[in-house]
Every structure is written in structure tokens, then in C-alpha cells.
Amino acid sequence: MKIEYLGTGAAEGVPAIFCNCAYCKGLRARLAAGERTKELRTRMQVLIDGELSVDFPPDAYAHMTARGVDFSAIRYLLVTHSHMDHFYAHDFILRGYKYAQDMAADTLTIYGNREVCDVFRECTRREMKDSVKANVHTMPVGAFEEIAFDDWRVYSMPAQHSSKDPLLYLIERNGKRYLHLCDTGRIPDDSMEFLKALKKRADVVSCDCTFLWEEAAPDARHMGLKEAARTAERLRRAGVMDDGTKFVITHFSHNSRPSQEAVERAEREYGFIAAYDGMTLEI
């Protein structure tokens, strides 16, 4: 299983799009001067084996150009929730007609809660041509469901976030498993019990770490390092993690000042892997 972290930033990106804090101003200046740095973070997207994407942000086009990935090969899209930084549905009006030729996959199926399906319809109803509609399908998903397609198996469970019915996903293919825990605050107890009952060890866990080193999380919708560490311990007790599991922190906000020094310190002190745009794991 190949896991590509195409974007690792929170909603506003890093540097944040309208921000003039010292960190964002300094990073913008460094980028404008041509510096290549892992501190540049676009909005969250994970691509697995080139054909399954978790979320589809406004920065998807930038991900395609930066990484050279073929988005026409994506057959399945798992959407965690309807916030625009995780689901930018307008782009799908371009998946066909004269906008897209010789696509690698004829159709794309989007899995998400009912609000995700509603957002898709609202964002595409004015401009999506009938010929394109035939190429993109939506499939509503609720919590505590098992979804199977081709050789993929996906398990959904509730997140703790502000949108309606946000979801977390355990993704399995050919005996390899990836657990996606973003956007969320503390993992709900019923979600943890669901994972425990599945008795499936994850090879890789991606965990929300929006607040990084902030001492107290400003709200309950996201995590910092302390809650991420508690999450890792809960997953161990539930049998979802062991010493061979890679625990990855991601979804960083500019408010946490996620400098290279700050994320490297987190890796040293907690033993986690700090994701960056373009990072790839093979399991």
C-alpha cells in the first residue's frame, strides 16, 4: 500500500491565505525568494495506491501539478466531512466532456455523509454537463458501516468535529490497513469501541495535530500533541496499534507555528512521524 500525503495543512493553509502574523509573513517571504521548505502546507489530502483519495480540497489542482499524480485514475473518494477544505466539489464539473480526455478510470464514486452528497449537488447543479454526470457518482455513508468495492474494504465511524455527521475511516486492502483520524478532536468512545471490536491492527495511523505544541487546545474539534499521544495510547489498548504501527501527525494550523524545528522536536520527544506535503509511506 502506497500512502501519499499530498496536503498536510488546516483549512487556511500554511502560510495562511489572509494572515499577516509574523510566522506567515516570514514564510511567505522565504517562499517568494525561492526557498523550498517542508513548512509550506496545502490543504489536507491523502492518496492511497493512486486510486483512492481521502478528501479532495481546493488545493487538489496544486497537488496534481506539484506531485505529477494522475487524478483521472482516482476511482474512489472518501470524504470525511463537508467543510470546503476537505471537499471542494466544484472541481468535479471538469471530470469529462472536453475538459478531460482519455481518463484512466471511467467513473469516480464519492462516499460521504448525506451533507456531503447535498454539497456535491449544490456545487455542481449549475455547471455540470449531463455527459459529466455519468462519470461521477455519490454514495451516502453513515457511521459504523462496512463498505466494500473491488479489493478495498472501508469501515466508517464518527469523528468529533463541528460539521454534521463527520466520519473517520479505517481503510483495508490486501491485508494492509490505514486509519484516518482527521478532522477530529478526542476520538469518541463509541468509535474506539468499534475499532476494538473489529480486531484489525493498523499499519499506519494519521492523526489530527492541528494545535501541535499549544498547551491547551483552543476547542474540542481538533487535537494537539497531548491529545494525539492520548489517542495513540487508547489505540494501543484497543489493539489497533502496536510497536510496528507508524503514527503520523498531520493537519497543522499556522496558529501552532509548525516550523521545521517544532515538528522535528515533536518527532524526537513523542516518537511520531510529522507529515509534510509530498511525504510518501510504503507498507
PDB file of C-alpha atoms in Angstrom:
ATOM      1  CA  MET A   1       0.000   0.000   0.000  1.00  0.00           C
ATOM      2  CA  LYS A   2       1.374   3.390  -1.037  1.00  0.00           C
ATOM      3  CA  ILE A   3       0.205   6.360   1.051  1.00  0.00           C
ATOM      4  CA  GLU A   4       0.905   9.855  -0.304  1.00  0.00           C
ATOM      5  CA  TYR A   5       0.358  12.909   1.892  1.00  0.00           C
ATOM      6  CA  LEU A   6      -0.454  15.455  -0.798  1.00  0.00           C
ATOM      7  CA  GLY A   7      -1.561  18.151   1.660  1.00  0.00           C
ATOM      8  CA  THR A   8      -0.919  18.428   5.405  1.00  0.00           C
ATOM      9  CA  GLY A   9      -2.325  21.820   6.401  1.00  0.00           C
ATOM     10  CA  ALA A  10      -5.501  23.008   8.091  1.00  0.00           C
ATOM     11  CA  ALA A  11      -8.269  24.984   6.363  1.00  0.00           C
ATOM     12  CA  GLU A  12      -6.326  28.228   5.942  1.00  0.00           C
ATOM     13  CA  GLY A  13      -3.118  26.581   4.718  1.00  0.00           C
ATOM     14  CA  VAL A  14       0.411  27.387   5.881  1.00  0.00           C
ATOM     15  CA  PRO A  15       1.140  30.219   5.336  1.00  0.00           C
ATOM     16  CA  ALA A  16      -2.492  31.179   5.868  1.00  0.00           C
ATOM     17  CA  ILE A  17      -4.129  32.811   2.878  1.00  0.00           C
ATOM     18  CA  PHE A  18      -5.113  36.132   4.500  1.00  0.00           C
ATOM     19  CA  CYS A  19      -2.772  36.199   7.512  1.00  0.00           C
ATOM     20  CA  ASN A  20      -0.083  38.730   8.405  1.00  0.00           C
ATOM     21  CA  CYS A  21       1.169  37.160  11.621  1.00  0.00           C
ATOM     22  CA  ALA A  22       4.951  37.110  11.931  1.00  0.00           C
ATOM     23  CA  TYR A  23       5.167  33.406  11.095  1.00  0.00           C
ATOM     24  CA  CYS A  24       3.056  33.626   7.931  1.00  0.00           C
ATOM     25  CA  LYS A  25       4.749  36.821   6.723  1.00  0.00           C
ATOM     26  CA  GLY A  26       8.170  35.313   7.241  1.00  0.00           C
ATOM     27  CA  LEU A  27       7.278  32.058   5.499  1.00  0.00           C
ATOM     28  CA  ARG A  28       5.686  33.905   2.559  1.00  0.00           C
ATOM     29  CA  ALA A  29       8.852  35.944   2.108  1.00  0.00           C
ATOM     30  CA  ARG A  30      11.014  32.816   2.172  1.00  0.00           C
ATOM     31  CA  LEU A  31       8.803  31.091  -0.396  1.00  0.00           C
ATOM     32  CA  ALA A  32       8.761  34.170  -2.646  1.00  0.00           C
ATOM     33  CA  ALA A  33      12.565  34.193  -2.531  1.00  0.00           C
ATOM     34  CA  GLY A  34      12.562  30.667  -3.916  1.00  0.00           C
ATOM     35  CA  GLU A  35      13.210  28.683  -0.751  1.00  0.00           C
ATOM     36  CA  ARG A  36      11.995  25.082  -0.856  1.00  0.00           C
ATOM     37  CA  THR A  37      10.734  24.113   2.583  1.00  0.00           C
ATOM     38  CA  LYS A  38       8.550  21.477   4.198  1.00  0.00           C
ATOM     39  CA  GLU A  39       6.859  24.299   6.119  1.00  0.00           C
ATOM     40  CA  LEU A  40       4.663  25.072   3.084  1.00  0.00           C
ATOM     41  CA  ARG A  41       1.446  23.152   3.799  1.00  0.00           C
ATOM     42  CA  THR A  42      -1.538  22.922   1.473  1.00  0.00           C
ATOM     43  CA  ARG A  43      -4.958  21.667   2.497  1.00  0.00           C
ATOM     44  CA  MET A  44      -5.369  18.060   3.631  1.00  0.00           C
ATOM     45  CA  GLN A  45      -5.461  15.217   1.103  1.00  0.00           C
ATOM     46  CA  VAL A  46      -4.198  11.631   1.237  1.00  0.00           C
ATOM     47  CA  LEU A  47      -3.888   9.426  -1.857  1.00  0.00           C
ATOM     48  CA  ILE A  48      -3.669   5.643  -1.469  1.00  0.00           C
ATOM     49  CA  ASP A  49      -2.344   3.403  -4.234  1.00  0.00           C
ATOM     50  CA  GLY A  50      -3.098   6.152  -6.736  1.00  0.00           C
ATOM     51  CA  GLU A  51      -6.793   5.266  -6.908  1.00  0.00           C
ATOM     52  CA  LEU A  52      -8.386   6.104  -3.544  1.00  0.00           C
ATOM     53  CA  SER A  53      -8.328   9.642  -2.159  1.00  0.00           C
ATOM     54  CA  VAL A  54      -9.280  10.686   1.348  1.00  0.00           C
ATOM     55  CA  ASP A  55     -10.816  14.148   0.921  1.00  0.00           C
ATOM     56  CA  PHE A  56     -10.494  16.497  -2.046  1.00  0.00           C
ATOM     57  CA  PRO A  57      -9.548  20.076  -1.100  1.00  0.00           C
ATOM     58  CA  PRO A  58      -9.351  23.348  -3.073  1.00  0.00           C
ATOM     59  CA  ASP A  59      -5.626  22.650  -3.427  1.00  0.00           C
ATOM     60  CA  ALA A  60      -6.147  19.401  -5.364  1.00  0.00           C
ATOM     61  CA  TYR A  61      -5.054  21.048  -8.626  1.00  0.00           C
ATOM     62  CA  ALA A  62      -1.854  22.241  -6.950  1.00  0.00           C
ATOM     63  CA  HIS A  63      -1.281  18.718  -5.643  1.00  0.00           C
ATOM     64  CA  MET A  64      -1.634  17.328  -9.162  1.00  0.00           C
ATOM     65  CA  THR A  65       0.884  19.763 -10.627  1.00  0.00           C
ATOM     66  CA  ALA A  66       3.348  19.542  -7.738  1.00  0.00           C
ATOM     67  CA  ARG A  67       3.416  15.744  -7.483  1.00  0.00           C
ATOM     68  CA  GLY A  68       2.641  14.671 -11.041  1.00  0.00           C
ATOM     69  CA  VAL A  69      -0.215  12.419  -9.954  1.00  0.00           C
ATOM     70  CA  ASP A  70      -2.954  11.328 -12.360  1.00  0.00           C
ATOM     71  CA  PHE A  71      -6.232  12.315 -10.713  1.00  0.00           C
ATOM     72  CA  SER A  72      -8.209  10.697 -13.526  1.00  0.00           C
ATOM     73  CA  ALA A  73      -7.026   7.382 -12.037  1.00  0.00           C
ATOM     74  CA  ILE A  74      -8.852   8.054  -8.760  1.00  0.00           C
ATOM     75  CA  ARG A  75     -11.799   5.661  -8.665  1.00  0.00           C
ATOM     76  CA  TYR A  76     -12.916   6.209  -5.088  1.00  0.00           C
ATOM     77  CA  LEU A  77     -13.111   9.300  -2.894  1.00  0.00           C
ATOM     78  CA  LEU A  78     -13.794   9.041   0.835  1.00  0.00           C
ATOM     79  CA  VAL A  79     -14.919  12.383   2.246  1.00  0.00           C
ATOM     80  CA  THR A  80     -14.613  12.923   5.985  1.00  0.00           C
ATOM     81  CA  HIS A  81     -16.999  15.880   6.129  1.00  0.00           C
ATOM     82  CA  SER A  82     -18.433  18.711   4.062  1.00  0.00           C
ATOM     83  CA  HIS A  83     -16.154  21.609   5.085  1.00  0.00           C
ATOM     84  CA  MET A  84     -14.683  23.172   1.965  1.00  0.00           C
ATOM     85  CA  ASP A  85     -11.058  22.483   2.901  1.00  0.00           C
ATOM     86  CA  HIS A  86     -11.842  18.762   2.760  1.00  0.00           C
ATOM     87  CA  PHE A  87     -14.420  18.693  -0.020  1.00  0.00           C
ATOM     88  CA  TYR A  88     -14.216  21.195  -2.869  1.00  0.00           C
ATOM     89  CA  ALA A  89     -16.925  19.772  -5.112  1.00  0.00           C
ATOM     90  CA  HIS A  90     -16.800  22.401  -7.867  1.00  0.00           C
ATOM     91  CA  ASP A  91     -13.804  20.714  -9.492  1.00  0.00           C
ATOM     92  CA  PHE A  92     -15.862  17.677 -10.442  1.00  0.00           C
ATOM     93  CA  ILE A  93     -17.712  19.552 -13.181  1.00  0.00           C
ATOM     94  CA  LEU A  94     -14.439  19.151 -15.102  1.00  0.00           C
ATOM     95  CA  ARG A  95     -14.298  15.336 -14.959  1.00  0.00           C
ATOM     96  CA  GLY A  96     -15.405  14.693 -18.531  1.00  0.00           C
ATOM     97  CA  TYR A  97     -16.701  16.464 -21.666  1.00  0.00           C
ATOM     98  CA  LYS A  98     -13.934  18.463 -23.376  1.00  0.00           C
ATOM     99  CA  TYR A  99     -12.300  19.161 -20.023  1.00  0.00           C
ATOM    100  CA  ALA A 100     -10.927  15.627 -19.548  1.00  0.00           C
ATOM    101  CA  GLN A 101      -9.956  13.160 -22.257  1.00  0.00           C
ATOM    102  CA  ASP A 102      -8.505   9.640 -22.128  1.00  0.00           C
ATOM    103  CA  MET A 103      -9.185   9.308 -18.410  1.00  0.00           C
ATOM    104  CA  ALA A 104      -7.589   6.323 -16.678  1.00  0.00           C
ATOM    105  CA  ALA A 105     -10.816   5.481 -14.804  1.00  0.00           C
ATOM    106  CA  ASP A 106     -14.196   5.929 -16.437  1.00  0.00           C
ATOM    107  CA  THR A 107     -16.051   6.733 -13.222  1.00  0.00           C
ATOM    108  CA  LEU A 108     -15.409   8.217  -9.797  1.00  0.00           C
ATOM    109  CA  THR A 109     -17.538   7.253  -6.787  1.00  0.00           C
ATOM    110  CA  ILE A 110     -17.683   9.722  -3.899  1.00  0.00           C
ATOM    111  CA  TYR A 111     -18.502   8.279  -0.463  1.00  0.00           C
ATOM    112  CA  GLY A 112     -19.587  10.618   2.309  1.00  0.00           C
ATOM    113  CA  ASN A 113     -22.405  11.515   4.665  1.00  0.00           C
ATOM    114  CA  ARG A 114     -25.671  12.938   3.359  1.00  0.00           C
ATOM    115  CA  GLU A 115     -24.495  16.513   3.794  1.00  0.00           C
ATOM    116  CA  VAL A 116     -21.507  15.727   1.558  1.00  0.00           C
ATOM    117  CA  CYS A 117     -23.916  14.413  -1.076  1.00  0.00           C
ATOM    118  CA  ASP A 118     -26.039  17.559  -0.718  1.00  0.00           C
ATOM    119  CA  VAL A 119     -22.980  19.812  -1.082  1.00  0.00           C
ATOM    120  CA  PHE A 120     -21.966  17.933  -4.228  1.00  0.00           C
ATOM    121  CA  ARG A 121     -25.389  18.501  -5.793  1.00  0.00           C
ATOM    122  CA  GLU A 122     -25.446  22.177  -4.832  1.00  0.00           C
ATOM    123  CA  CYS A 123     -21.928  22.874  -6.138  1.00  0.00           C
ATOM    124  CA  THR A 124     -22.394  21.081  -9.464  1.00  0.00           C
ATOM    125  CA  ARG A 125     -26.034  21.675 -10.395  1.00  0.00           C
ATOM    126  CA  ARG A 126     -25.425  24.884 -12.369  1.00  0.00           C
ATOM    127  CA  GLU A 127     -22.421  23.872 -14.466  1.00  0.00           C
ATOM    128  CA  MET A 128     -22.074  20.092 -14.620  1.00  0.00           C
ATOM    129  CA  LYS A 129     -22.940  18.782 -18.070  1.00  0.00           C
ATOM    130  CA  ASP A 130     -25.024  15.635 -18.407  1.00  0.00           C
ATOM    131  CA  SER A 131     -22.131  13.789 -20.007  1.00  0.00           C
ATOM    132  CA  VAL A 132     -20.010  14.533 -16.939  1.00  0.00           C
ATOM    133  CA  LYS A 133     -22.748  13.496 -14.508  1.00  0.00           C
ATOM    134  CA  ALA A 134     -22.428   9.978 -15.864  1.00  0.00           C
ATOM    135  CA  ASN A 135     -18.781   9.926 -14.745  1.00  0.00           C
ATOM    136  CA  VAL A 136     -19.212  10.964 -11.097  1.00  0.00           C
ATOM    137  CA  HIS A 137     -21.474   9.220  -8.592  1.00  0.00           C
ATOM    138  CA  THR A 138     -22.189   9.878  -4.916  1.00  0.00           C
ATOM    139  CA  MET A 139     -22.884   7.212  -2.324  1.00  0.00           C
ATOM    140  CA  PRO A 140     -24.175   8.177   1.149  1.00  0.00           C
ATOM    141  CA  VAL A 141     -22.327   6.618   4.078  1.00  0.00           C
ATOM    142  CA  GLY A 142     -23.249   6.638   7.753  1.00  0.00           C
ATOM    143  CA  ALA A 143     -21.299   5.786  10.872  1.00  0.00           C
ATOM    144  CA  PHE A 144     -20.406   2.213  11.784  1.00  0.00           C
ATOM    145  CA  GLU A 145     -20.720   0.918   8.241  1.00  0.00           C
ATOM    146  CA  GLU A 146     -18.600  -1.504   6.252  1.00  0.00           C
ATOM    147  CA  ILE A 147     -18.140  -0.606   2.587  1.00  0.00           C
ATOM    148  CA  ALA A 148     -16.631  -2.971   0.033  1.00  0.00           C
ATOM    149  CA  PHE A 149     -15.577  -2.186  -3.535  1.00  0.00           C
ATOM    150  CA  ASP A 150     -13.125  -4.136  -5.696  1.00  0.00           C
ATOM    151  CA  ASP A 151     -10.395  -5.322  -3.311  1.00  0.00           C
ATOM    152  CA  TRP A 152     -10.944  -2.441  -0.863  1.00  0.00           C
ATOM    153  CA  ARG A 153     -12.787  -2.638   2.447  1.00  0.00           C
ATOM    154  CA  VAL A 154     -13.612   0.509   4.412  1.00  0.00           C
ATOM    155  CA  TYR A 155     -15.043   0.960   7.911  1.00  0.00           C
ATOM    156  CA  SER A 156     -16.629   4.283   8.931  1.00  0.00           C
ATOM    157  CA  MET A 157     -17.067   5.737  12.413  1.00  0.00           C
ATOM    158  CA  PRO A 158     -17.959   9.133  13.948  1.00  0.00           C
ATOM    159  CA  ALA A 159     -15.446  11.928  14.459  1.00  0.00           C
ATOM    160  CA  GLN A 160     -15.737  14.777  16.954  1.00  0.00           C
ATOM    161  CA  HIS A 161     -15.964  17.857  14.764  1.00  0.00           C
ATOM    162  CA  SER A 162     -18.279  20.776  14.073  1.00  0.00           C
ATOM    163  CA  SER A 163     -19.781  19.668  10.770  1.00  0.00           C
ATOM    164  CA  LYS A 164     -22.802  17.392  10.507  1.00  0.00           C
ATOM    165  CA  ASP A 165     -22.019  13.681  10.982  1.00  0.00           C
ATOM    166  CA  PRO A 166     -18.242  13.821  10.343  1.00  0.00           C
ATOM    167  CA  LEU A 167     -16.557  10.486   9.707  1.00  0.00           C
ATOM    168  CA  LEU A 168     -13.280   8.698  10.310  1.00  0.00           C
ATOM    169  CA  TYR A 169     -12.173   5.777   8.142  1.00  0.00           C
ATOM    170  CA  LEU A 170     -10.243   2.533   8.508  1.00  0.00           C
ATOM    171  CA  ILE A 171      -9.136   1.502   5.014  1.00  0.00           C
ATOM    172  CA  GLU A 172      -8.011  -2.032   4.186  1.00  0.00           C
ATOM    173  CA  ARG A 173      -6.513  -3.534   1.044  1.00  0.00           C
ATOM    174  CA  ASN A 174      -4.628  -6.795   0.558  1.00  0.00           C
ATOM    175  CA  GLY A 175      -4.060  -7.197   4.283  1.00  0.00           C
ATOM    176  CA  LYS A 176      -2.683  -3.662   4.783  1.00  0.00           C
ATOM    177  CA  ARG A 177      -4.607  -1.103   6.846  1.00  0.00           C
ATOM    178  CA  TYR A 178      -4.612   2.685   7.075  1.00  0.00           C
ATOM    179  CA  LEU A 179      -6.564   4.553   9.797  1.00  0.00           C
ATOM    180  CA  HIS A 180      -7.526   8.174   9.060  1.00  0.00           C
ATOM    181  CA  LEU A 181      -8.273  10.309  12.145  1.00  0.00           C
ATOM    182  CA  CYS A 182      -8.687  13.861  10.727  1.00  0.00           C
ATOM    183  CA  ASP A 183     -10.581  16.316  11.271  1.00  0.00           C
ATOM    184  CA  THR A 184     -11.408  15.422  14.840  1.00  0.00           C
ATOM    185  CA  GLY A 185     -10.865  16.187  18.460  1.00  0.00           C
ATOM    186  CA  ARG A 186     -10.812  13.382  21.021  1.00  0.00           C
ATOM    187  CA  ILE A 187     -11.934  10.153  19.337  1.00  0.00           C
ATOM    188  CA  PRO A 188     -15.467   9.355  20.575  1.00  0.00           C
ATOM    189  CA  ASP A 189     -15.694   6.351  22.877  1.00  0.00           C
ATOM    190  CA  ASP A 190     -18.126   4.538  20.579  1.00  0.00           C
ATOM    191  CA  SER A 191     -15.696   4.922  17.667  1.00  0.00           C
ATOM    192  CA  MET A 192     -12.887   3.480  19.774  1.00  0.00           C
ATOM    193  CA  GLU A 193     -15.100   0.571  20.821  1.00  0.00           C
ATOM    194  CA  PHE A 194     -15.990  -0.015  17.164  1.00  0.00           C
ATOM    195  CA  LEU A 195     -12.302  -0.187  16.242  1.00  0.00           C
ATOM    196  CA  LYS A 196     -11.595  -2.518  19.144  1.00  0.00           C
ATOM    197  CA  ALA A 197     -14.391  -4.874  18.094  1.00  0.00           C
ATOM    198  CA  LEU A 198     -13.053  -5.054  14.528  1.00  0.00           C
ATOM    199  CA  LYS A 199      -9.814  -6.590  15.828  1.00  0.00           C
ATOM    200  CA  LYS A 200      -7.847  -5.100  12.962  1.00  0.00           C
ATOM    201  CA  ARG A 201      -4.359  -3.723  13.574  1.00  0.00           C
ATOM    202  CA  ALA A 202      -3.496  -0.591  11.585  1.00  0.00           C
ATOM    203  CA  ASP A 203      -0.175  -0.344   9.761  1.00  0.00           C
ATOM    204  CA  VAL A 204      -0.407   3.459   9.549  1.00  0.00           C
ATOM    205  CA  VAL A 205      -2.458   5.925  11.599  1.00  0.00           C
ATOM    206  CA  SER A 206      -2.848   9.558  10.511  1.00  0.00           C
ATOM    207  CA  CYS A 207      -3.882  11.712  13.463  1.00  0.00           C
ATOM    208  CA  ASP A 208      -5.096  15.292  13.664  1.00  0.00           C
ATOM    209  CA  CYS A 209      -2.480  17.546  15.288  1.00  0.00           C
ATOM    210  CA  THR A 210      -3.829  20.968  14.358  1.00  0.00           C
ATOM    211  CA  PHE A 211      -2.607  22.645  17.546  1.00  0.00           C
ATOM    212  CA  LEU A 212       0.821  20.933  17.738  1.00  0.00           C
ATOM    213  CA  TRP A 213       2.632  22.305  20.839  1.00  0.00           C
ATOM    214  CA  GLU A 214      -0.149  24.571  22.109  1.00  0.00           C
ATOM    215  CA  GLU A 215      -0.546  23.794  25.803  1.00  0.00           C
ATOM    216  CA  ALA A 216      -4.345  23.784  25.785  1.00  0.00           C
ATOM    217  CA  ALA A 217      -6.382  23.043  22.667  1.00  0.00           C
ATOM    218  CA  PRO A 218      -8.492  26.145  21.837  1.00  0.00           C
ATOM    219  CA  ASP A 219     -11.522  23.973  21.041  1.00  0.00           C
ATOM    220  CA  ALA A 220     -12.640  20.337  21.041  1.00  0.00           C
ATOM    221  CA  ARG A 221     -12.797  19.950  17.249  1.00  0.00           C
ATOM    222  CA  HIS A 222      -9.086  19.242  16.795  1.00  0.00           C
ATOM    223  CA  MET A 223      -6.080  17.847  18.644  1.00  0.00           C
ATOM    224  CA  GLY A 224      -2.635  18.921  19.687  1.00  0.00           C
ATOM    225  CA  LEU A 225       0.292  16.721  20.653  1.00  0.00           C
ATOM    226  CA  LYS A 226      -1.031  15.828  24.086  1.00  0.00           C
ATOM    227  CA  GLU A 227      -4.380  14.563  22.783  1.00  0.00           C
ATOM    228  CA  ALA A 228      -2.638  12.823  19.881  1.00  0.00           C
ATOM    229  CA  ALA A 229      -0.456  10.990  22.412  1.00  0.00           C
ATOM    230  CA  ARG A 230      -3.526  10.007  24.420  1.00  0.00           C
ATOM    231  CA  THR A 231      -5.129   8.786  21.195  1.00  0.00           C
ATOM    232  CA  ALA A 232      -2.109   6.624  20.394  1.00  0.00           C
ATOM    233  CA  GLU A 233      -2.269   5.073  23.853  1.00  0.00           C
ATOM    234  CA  ARG A 234      -6.015   4.393  23.551  1.00  0.00           C
ATOM    235  CA  LEU A 235      -5.412   2.744  20.174  1.00  0.00           C
ATOM    236  CA  ARG A 236      -2.730   0.548  21.719  1.00  0.00           C
ATOM    237  CA  ARG A 237      -5.073  -0.550  24.487  1.00  0.00           C
ATOM    238  CA  ALA A 238      -7.737  -1.307  21.874  1.00  0.00           C
ATOM    239  CA  GLY A 239      -5.331  -3.492  19.894  1.00  0.00           C
ATOM    240  CA  VAL A 240      -5.366  -1.150  16.889  1.00  0.00           C
ATOM    241  CA  MET A 241      -1.702  -0.120  17.282  1.00  0.00           C
ATOM    242  CA  ASP A 242       1.487  -1.912  18.239  1.00  0.00           C
ATOM    243  CA  ASP A 243       5.200  -1.163  18.025  1.00  0.00           C
ATOM    244  CA  GLY A 244       5.128  -1.754  14.267  1.00  0.00           C
ATOM    245  CA  THR A 245       2.421   0.826  13.575  1.00  0.00           C
ATOM    246  CA  LYS A 246       3.511   4.140  12.056  1.00  0.00           C
ATOM    247  CA  PHE A 247       1.761   7.010  13.879  1.00  0.00           C
ATOM    248  CA  VAL A 248       1.673  10.145  11.716  1.00  0.00           C
ATOM    249  CA  ILE A 249       0.643  13.616  12.897  1.00  0.00           C
ATOM    250  CA  THR A 250      -0.778  15.994  10.296  1.00  0.00           C
ATOM    251  CA  HIS A 251      -3.333  18.770   9.576  1.00  0.00           C
ATOM    252  CA  PHE A 252      -1.221  21.568  11.082  1.00  0.00           C
ATOM    253  CA  SER A 253      -2.517  25.125  11.553  1.00  0.00           C
ATOM    254  CA  HIS A 254      -0.445  28.282  11.102  1.00  0.00           C
ATOM    255  CA  ASN A 255      -1.611  29.256  14.608  1.00  0.00           C
ATOM    256  CA  SER A 256       0.578  26.497  16.042  1.00  0.00           C
ATOM    257  CA  ARG A 257       3.666  27.889  14.228  1.00  0.00           C
ATOM    258  CA  PRO A 258       4.576  24.497  12.675  1.00  0.00           C
ATOM    259  CA  SER A 259       8.193  25.335  11.873  1.00  0.00           C
ATOM    260  CA  GLN A 260      10.572  22.560  10.873  1.00  0.00           C
ATOM    261  CA  GLU A 261      12.202  22.878  14.280  1.00  0.00           C
ATOM    262  CA  ALA A 262       8.831  22.486  16.040  1.00  0.00           C
ATOM    263  CA  VAL A 263       7.768  19.359  14.138  1.00  0.00           C
ATOM    264  CA  GLU A 264      11.221  17.751  14.438  1.00  0.00           C
ATOM    265  CA  ARG A 265      11.070  18.315  18.197  1.00  0.00           C
ATOM    266  CA  ALA A 266       7.677  16.559  18.230  1.00  0.00           C
ATOM    267  CA  GLU A 267       9.183  13.606  16.371  1.00  0.00           C
ATOM    268  CA  ARG A 268      12.049  13.359  18.881  1.00  0.00           C
ATOM    269  CA  GLU A 269      10.002  13.733  22.043  1.00  0.00           C
ATOM    270  CA  TYR A 270       6.934  11.700  21.080  1.00  0.00           C
ATOM    271  CA  GLY A 271       8.294   9.251  18.523  1.00  0.00           C
ATOM    272  CA  PHE A 272       5.672  10.272  15.963  1.00  0.00           C
ATOM    273  CA  ILE A 273       6.181  10.918  12.247  1.00  0.00           C
ATOM    274  CA  ALA A 274       5.366  14.523  11.279  1.00  0.00           C
ATOM    275  CA  ALA A 275       3.829  14.565   7.804  1.00  0.00           C
ATOM    276  CA  TYR A 276       4.762  17.131   5.169  1.00  0.00           C
ATOM    277  CA  ASP A 277       3.388  17.817   1.702  1.00  0.00           C
ATOM    278  CA  GLY A 278       4.658  15.115  -0.630  1.00  0.00           C
ATOM    279  CA  MET A 279       5.626  12.609   2.058  1.00  0.00           C
ATOM    280  CA  THR A 280       5.106   9.005   0.948  1.00  0.00           C
ATOM    281  CA  LEU A 281       4.910   5.837   3.044  1.00  0.00           C
ATOM    282  CA  GLU A 282       5.049   2.310   1.630  1.00  0.00           C
ATOM    283  CA  ILE A 283       3.670  -0.536   3.735  1.00  0.00           C
TER     284      ILE A 283
END
